[in-house]
Amino acid sequence: MRVHQNFVELLPVIVTFLLLGGLVLPRIAMWIGFLHASARIVYTVMYVKFGSNSRVLGAIAGSLPLYVLGIATLVKLG
C-alpha cells in the first residue's frame, strides 16, 4: 500500500515533467519515461522484499533522471 501511495504522491510531478519534456525533448523524455517505469518496478520489488530501507536504489534511479529532464526542459524553454 505504501508503494502505491508514494507513486500517487509523485504522479503530478512525473506527468508534468514528461509532458513538458516531451514537447521540447521528445526522445529524451521517452527514454526517461521508460527508465522511470523500470525504476518503479525495482523500487516496488526492493520495498516489498527487503523493507523500506532498501528502496533507495529504485527511488534514485527513477527520480534523478526525471528531475534532470525537468531542469533541461526549463533551460531549453528559457
N, CA, C and O atoms as a GROMACS GRO file, in nm:
protein
  312
    1MET      N    1   0.082  -0.120   0.000
    1MET     CA    2   0.000   0.000   0.000
    1MET      C    3   0.087   0.126   0.000
    1MET      O    4   0.054   0.225  -0.066
    2ARG      N    5   0.197   0.122   0.074
    2ARG     CA    6   0.282   0.240   0.083
    2ARG      C    7   0.352   0.270  -0.050
    2ARG      O    8   0.372   0.387  -0.084
    3VAL      N    9   0.388   0.166  -0.126
    3VAL     CA   10   0.450   0.187  -0.256
    3VAL      C   11   0.352   0.259  -0.349
    3VAL      O   12   0.391   0.350  -0.422
    4HIS      N   13   0.228   0.217  -0.346
    4HIS     CA   14   0.125   0.280  -0.428
    4HIS      C   15   0.107   0.427  -0.389
    4HIS      O   16   0.097   0.514  -0.475
    5GLN      N   17   0.104   0.453  -0.260
    5GLN     CA   18   0.086   0.590  -0.213
    5GLN      C   19   0.203   0.678  -0.253
    5GLN      O   20   0.184   0.793  -0.291
    6ASN      N   21   0.325   0.625  -0.246
    6ASN     CA   22   0.442   0.702  -0.289
    6ASN      C   23   0.432   0.738  -0.437
    6ASN      O   24   0.465   0.849  -0.477
    7PHE      N   25   0.386   0.643  -0.518
    7PHE     CA   26   0.371   0.669  -0.661
    7PHE      C   27   0.265   0.774  -0.687
    7PHE      O   28   0.286   0.865  -0.767
    8VAL      N   29   0.151   0.762  -0.621
    8VAL     CA   30   0.042   0.856  -0.642
    8VAL      C   31   0.081   0.997  -0.597
    8VAL      O   32   0.039   1.096  -0.659
    9GLU      N   33   0.160   1.008  -0.492
    9GLU     CA   34   0.205   1.139  -0.446
    9GLU      C   35   0.291   1.209  -0.550
    9GLU      O   36   0.285   1.331  -0.564
   10LEU      N   37   0.372   1.133  -0.623
   10LEU     CA   38   0.462   1.193  -0.722
   10LEU      C   39   0.404   1.197  -0.863
   10LEU      O   40   0.467   1.252  -0.953
   11LEU      N   41   0.287   1.141  -0.883
   11LEU     CA   42   0.229   1.134  -1.016
   11LEU      C   43   0.213   1.269  -1.085
   11LEU      O   44   0.245   1.278  -1.204
   12PRO      N   45   0.166   1.375  -1.020
   12PRO     CA   46   0.156   1.504  -1.089
   12PRO      C   47   0.292   1.556  -1.136
   12PRO      O   48   0.302   1.614  -1.244
   13VAL      N   49   0.396   1.536  -1.057
   13VAL     CA   50   0.530   1.579  -1.097
   13VAL      C   51   0.578   1.498  -1.217
   13VAL      O   52   0.634   1.553  -1.312
   14ILE      N   53   0.558   1.368  -1.212
   14ILE     CA   54   0.601   1.279  -1.320
   14ILE      C   55   0.532   1.317  -1.450
   14ILE      O   56   0.598   1.334  -1.552
   15VAL      N   57   0.401   1.330  -1.447
   15VAL     CA   58   0.325   1.361  -1.568
   15VAL      C   59   0.362   1.499  -1.622
   15VAL      O   60   0.377   1.515  -1.743
   16THR      N   61   0.377   1.597  -1.536
   16THR     CA   62   0.412   1.732  -1.580
   16THR      C   63   0.548   1.734  -1.647
   16THR      O   64   0.563   1.789  -1.756
   17PHE      N   65   0.648   1.676  -1.583
   17PHE     CA   66   0.783   1.676  -1.641
   17PHE      C   67   0.788   1.598  -1.772
   17PHE      O   68   0.855   1.641  -1.866
   18LEU      N   69   0.719   1.485  -1.779
   18LEU     CA   70   0.721   1.407  -1.903
   18LEU      C   71   0.645   1.478  -2.016
   18LEU      O   72   0.687   1.473  -2.131
   19LEU      N   73   0.534   1.542  -1.984
   19LEU     CA   74   0.461   1.615  -2.088
   19LEU      C   75   0.538   1.736  -2.140
   19LEU      O   76   0.550   1.755  -2.260
   20LEU      N   77   0.589   1.817  -2.049
   20LEU     CA   78   0.665   1.933  -2.092
   20LEU      C   79   0.796   1.892  -2.161
   20LEU      O   80   0.834   1.950  -2.262
   21GLY      N   81   0.862   1.792  -2.106
   21GLY     CA   82   0.984   1.742  -2.167
   21GLY      C   83   0.957   1.681  -2.303
   21GLY      O   84   1.040   1.692  -2.393
   22GLY      N   85   0.842   1.616  -2.319
   22GLY     CA   86   0.806   1.558  -2.447
   22GLY      C   87   0.782   1.662  -2.555
   22GLY      O   88   0.801   1.633  -2.673
   23LEU      N   89   0.742   1.780  -2.517
   23LEU     CA   90   0.723   1.887  -2.615
   23LEU      C   91   0.856   1.944  -2.663
   23LEU      O   92   0.870   1.982  -2.779
   24VAL      N   93   0.953   1.950  -2.573
   24VAL     CA   94   1.081   2.013  -2.605
   24VAL      C   95   1.187   1.910  -2.644
   24VAL      O   96   1.260   1.929  -2.741
   25LEU      N   97   1.196   1.803  -2.568
   25LEU     CA   98   1.298   1.699  -2.589
   25LEU      C   99   1.228   1.563  -2.597
   25LEU      O  100   1.234   1.486  -2.501
   26PRO      N  101   1.162   1.532  -2.709
   26PRO     CA  102   1.077   1.413  -2.713
   26PRO      C  103   1.149   1.280  -2.694
   26PRO      O  104   1.100   1.195  -2.620
   27ARG      N  105   1.263   1.261  -2.757
   27ARG     CA  106   1.331   1.132  -2.743
   27ARG      C  107   1.388   1.113  -2.603
   27ARG      O  108   1.381   1.004  -2.547
   28ILE      N  109   1.443   1.217  -2.548
   28ILE     CA  110   1.498   1.208  -2.413
   28ILE      C  111   1.384   1.182  -2.314
   28ILE      O  112   1.400   1.102  -2.222
   29ALA      N  113   1.272   1.248  -2.332
   29ALA     CA  114   1.157   1.227  -2.244
   29ALA      C  115   1.106   1.084  -2.255
   29ALA      O  116   1.066   1.024  -2.155
   30MET      N  117   1.107   1.028  -2.377
   30MET     CA  118   1.063   0.890  -2.394
   30MET      C  119   1.153   0.794  -2.316
   30MET      O  120   1.104   0.707  -2.244
   31TRP      N  121   1.283   0.809  -2.331
   31TRP     CA  122   1.376   0.719  -2.262
   31TRP      C  123   1.370   0.737  -2.110
   31TRP      O  124   1.382   0.640  -2.036
   32ILE      N  125   1.352   0.860  -2.065
   32ILE     CA  126   1.340   0.882  -1.922
   32ILE      C  127   1.210   0.823  -1.870
   32ILE      O  128   1.206   0.774  -1.757
   33GLY      N  129   1.105   0.827  -1.949
   33GLY     CA  130   0.980   0.762  -1.910
   33GLY      C  131   0.996   0.612  -1.895
   33GLY      O  132   0.947   0.552  -1.799
   34PHE      N  133   1.067   0.549  -1.990
   34PHE     CA  134   1.095   0.406  -1.979
   34PHE      C  135   1.183   0.376  -1.858
   34PHE      O  136   1.159   0.280  -1.785
   35LEU      N  137   1.283   0.459  -1.837
   35LEU     CA  138   1.373   0.441  -1.722
   35LEU      C  139   1.296   0.455  -1.592
   35LEU      O  140   1.317   0.379  -1.497
   36HIS      N  141   1.206   0.551  -1.587
   36HIS     CA  142   1.128   0.572  -1.464
   36HIS      C  143   1.035   0.454  -1.438
   36HIS      O  144   1.021   0.411  -1.323
   37ALA      N  145   0.972   0.401  -1.542
   37ALA     CA  146   0.885   0.285  -1.526
   37ALA      C  147   0.964   0.164  -1.475
   37ALA      O  148   0.917   0.091  -1.388
   38SER      N  149   1.082   0.144  -1.530
   38SER     CA  150   1.168   0.034  -1.485
   38SER      C  151   1.213   0.054  -1.341
   38SER      O  152   1.217  -0.040  -1.262
   39ALA      N  153   1.247   0.177  -1.308
   39ALA     CA  154   1.291   0.207  -1.172
   39ALA      C  155   1.177   0.187  -1.071
   39ALA      O  156   1.202   0.149  -0.957
   40ARG      N  157   1.054   0.213  -1.113
   40ARG     CA  158   0.940   0.189  -1.023
   40ARG      C  159   0.924   0.041  -0.991
   40ARG      O  160   0.887   0.004  -0.880
   41ILE      N  161   0.953  -0.043  -1.091
   41ILE     CA  162   0.947  -0.188  -1.067
   41ILE      C  163   1.055  -0.227  -0.967
   41ILE      O  164   1.028  -0.304  -0.874
   42VAL      N  165   1.176  -0.176  -0.985
   42VAL     CA  166   1.285  -0.204  -0.891
   42VAL      C  167   1.249  -0.153  -0.752
   42VAL      O  168   1.269  -0.223  -0.653
   43TYR      N  169   1.195  -0.033  -0.745
   43TYR     CA  170   1.153   0.027  -0.618
   43TYR      C  171   1.052  -0.063  -0.547
   43TYR      O  172   1.066  -0.089  -0.427
   44THR      N  173   0.951  -0.110  -0.621
   44THR     CA  174   0.847  -0.194  -0.563
   44THR      C  175   0.903  -0.326  -0.512
   44THR      O  176   0.872  -0.367  -0.400
   45VAL      N  177   0.984  -0.392  -0.593
   45VAL     CA  178   1.040  -0.521  -0.554
   45VAL      C  179   1.130  -0.505  -0.432
   45VAL      O  180   1.121  -0.584  -0.338
   46MET      N  181   1.216  -0.407  -0.432
   46MET     CA  182   1.306  -0.386  -0.319
   46MET      C  183   1.229  -0.352  -0.191
   46MET      O  184   1.263  -0.400  -0.083
   47TYR      N  185   1.125  -0.270  -0.204
   47TYR     CA  186   1.047  -0.232  -0.087
   47TYR      C  187   0.973  -0.352  -0.029
   47TYR      O  188   0.970  -0.371   0.093
   48VAL      N  189   0.914  -0.434  -0.116
   48VAL     CA  190   0.835  -0.547  -0.069
   48VAL      C  191   0.924  -0.658  -0.013
   48VAL      O  192   0.892  -0.716   0.091
   49LYS      N  193   1.034  -0.687  -0.080
   49LYS     CA  194   1.119  -0.798  -0.038
   49LYS      C  195   1.209  -0.765   0.081
   49LYS      O  196   1.224  -0.846   0.172
   50PHE      N  197   1.268  -0.646   0.080
   50PHE     CA  198   1.372  -0.615   0.179
   50PHE      C  199   1.337  -0.503   0.276
   50PHE      O  200   1.417  -0.472   0.364
   51GLY      N  201   1.222  -0.442   0.263
   51GLY     CA  202   1.182  -0.339   0.357
   51GLY      C  203   1.209  -0.198   0.305
   51GLY      O  204   1.265  -0.180   0.197
   52SER      N  205   1.169  -0.103   0.383
   52SER     CA  206   1.173   0.037   0.339
   52SER      C  207   1.314   0.093   0.323
   52SER      O  208   1.332   0.188   0.246
   53ASN      N  209   1.412   0.039   0.392
   53ASN     CA  210   1.548   0.092   0.379
   53ASN      C  211   1.614   0.054   0.248
   53ASN      O  212   1.713   0.116   0.209
   54SER      N  213   1.563  -0.046   0.178
   54SER     CA  214   1.624  -0.095   0.055
   54SER      C  215   1.568  -0.030  -0.070
   54SER      O  216   1.612  -0.063  -0.181
   55ARG      N  217   1.474   0.060  -0.058
   55ARG     CA  218   1.410   0.119  -0.174
   55ARG      C  219   1.490   0.233  -0.236
   55ARG      O  220   1.448   0.289  -0.337
   56VAL      N  221   1.602   0.268  -0.178
   56VAL     CA  222   1.678   0.385  -0.222
   56VAL      C  223   1.724   0.373  -0.367
   56VAL      O  224   1.717   0.472  -0.440
   57LEU      N  225   1.770   0.256  -0.410
   57LEU     CA  226   1.817   0.238  -0.546
   57LEU      C  227   1.707   0.271  -0.647
   57LEU      O  228   1.732   0.344  -0.743
   58GLY      N  229   1.590   0.218  -0.628
   58GLY     CA  230   1.479   0.246  -0.719
   58GLY      C  231   1.434   0.391  -0.713
   58GLY      O  232   1.396   0.449  -0.815
   59ALA      N  233   1.438   0.449  -0.596
   59ALA     CA  234   1.395   0.588  -0.581
   59ALA      C  235   1.490   0.683  -0.652
   59ALA      O  236   1.446   0.775  -0.721
   60ILE      N  237   1.619   0.662  -0.636
   60ILE     CA  238   1.717   0.749  -0.701
   60ILE      C  239   1.716   0.727  -0.852
   60ILE      O  240   1.722   0.823  -0.929
   61ALA      N  241   1.709   0.601  -0.896
   61ALA     CA  242   1.711   0.570  -1.039
   61ALA      C  243   1.587   0.625  -1.110
   61ALA      O  244   1.592   0.654  -1.229
   62GLY      N  245   1.478   0.640  -1.039
   62GLY     CA  246   1.357   0.693  -1.100
   62GLY      C  247   1.344   0.844  -1.090
   62GLY      O  248   1.297   0.908  -1.184
   63SER      N  249   1.385   0.900  -0.981
   63SER     CA  250   1.364   1.043  -0.958
   63SER      C  251   1.472   1.132  -1.019
   63SER      O  252   1.441   1.237  -1.074
   64LEU      N  253   1.596   1.091  -1.010
   64LEU     CA  254   1.705   1.176  -1.057
   64LEU      C  255   1.693   1.210  -1.206
   64LEU      O  256   1.700   1.328  -1.241
   65PRO      N  257   1.676   1.112  -1.295
   65PRO     CA  258   1.661   1.148  -1.437
   65PRO      C  259   1.538   1.234  -1.464
   65PRO      O  260   1.538   1.318  -1.554
   66LEU      N  261   1.432   1.211  -1.388
   66LEU     CA  262   1.311   1.289  -1.406
   66LEU      C  263   1.334   1.436  -1.371
   66LEU      O  264   1.288   1.524  -1.443
   67TYR      N  265   1.403   1.462  -1.263
   67TYR     CA  266   1.432   1.600  -1.225
   67TYR      C  267   1.532   1.664  -1.321
   67TYR      O  268   1.524   1.785  -1.347
   68VAL      N  269   1.625   1.587  -1.373
   68VAL     CA  270   1.718   1.639  -1.474
   68VAL      C  271   1.640   1.678  -1.600
   68VAL      O  272   1.669   1.781  -1.661
   69LEU      N  273   1.542   1.596  -1.638
   69LEU     CA  274   1.457   1.630  -1.753
   69LEU      C  275   1.381   1.760  -1.727
   69LEU      O  276   1.370   1.844  -1.816
   70GLY      N  277   1.330   1.776  -1.606
   70GLY     CA  278   1.258   1.900  -1.572
   70GLY      C  279   1.348   2.022  -1.582
   70GLY      O  280   1.306   2.125  -1.634
   71ILE      N  281   1.469   2.011  -1.532
   71ILE     CA  282   1.564   2.123  -1.539
   71ILE      C  283   1.604   2.150  -1.684
   71ILE      O  284   1.609   2.265  -1.727
   72ALA      N  285   1.632   2.043  -1.762
   72ALA     CA  286   1.670   2.059  -1.903
   72ALA      C  287   1.556   2.123  -1.982
   72ALA      O  288   1.581   2.205  -2.071
   73THR      N  289   1.434   2.087  -1.951
   73THR     CA  290   1.319   2.147  -2.020
   73THR      C  291   1.308   2.295  -1.989
   73THR      O  292   1.285   2.376  -2.078
   74LEU      N  293   1.325   2.331  -1.863
   74LEU     CA  294   1.319   2.472  -1.826
   74LEU      C  295   1.430   2.552  -1.890
   74LEU      O  296   1.409   2.666  -1.932
   75VAL      N  297   1.550   2.494  -1.897
   75VAL     CA  298   1.663   2.564  -1.961
   75VAL      C  299   1.635   2.580  -2.110
   75VAL      O  300   1.661   2.686  -2.166
   76LYS      N  301   1.584   2.477  -2.174
   76LYS     CA  302   1.555   2.480  -2.317
   76LYS      C  303   1.445   2.581  -2.349
   76LYS      O  304   1.451   2.651  -2.451
   77LEU      N  305   1.345   2.589  -2.264
   77LEU     CA  306   1.235   2.683  -2.286
   77LEU      C  307   1.276   2.828  -2.255
   77LEU      O  308   1.223   2.922  -2.314
   78GLY      N  309   1.369   2.843  -2.163
   78GLY     CA  310   1.407   2.977  -2.117
   78GLY      C  311   1.507   3.047  -2.198
   78GLY      O  312   1.544   3.160  -2.165
   0.00000   0.00000   0.00000
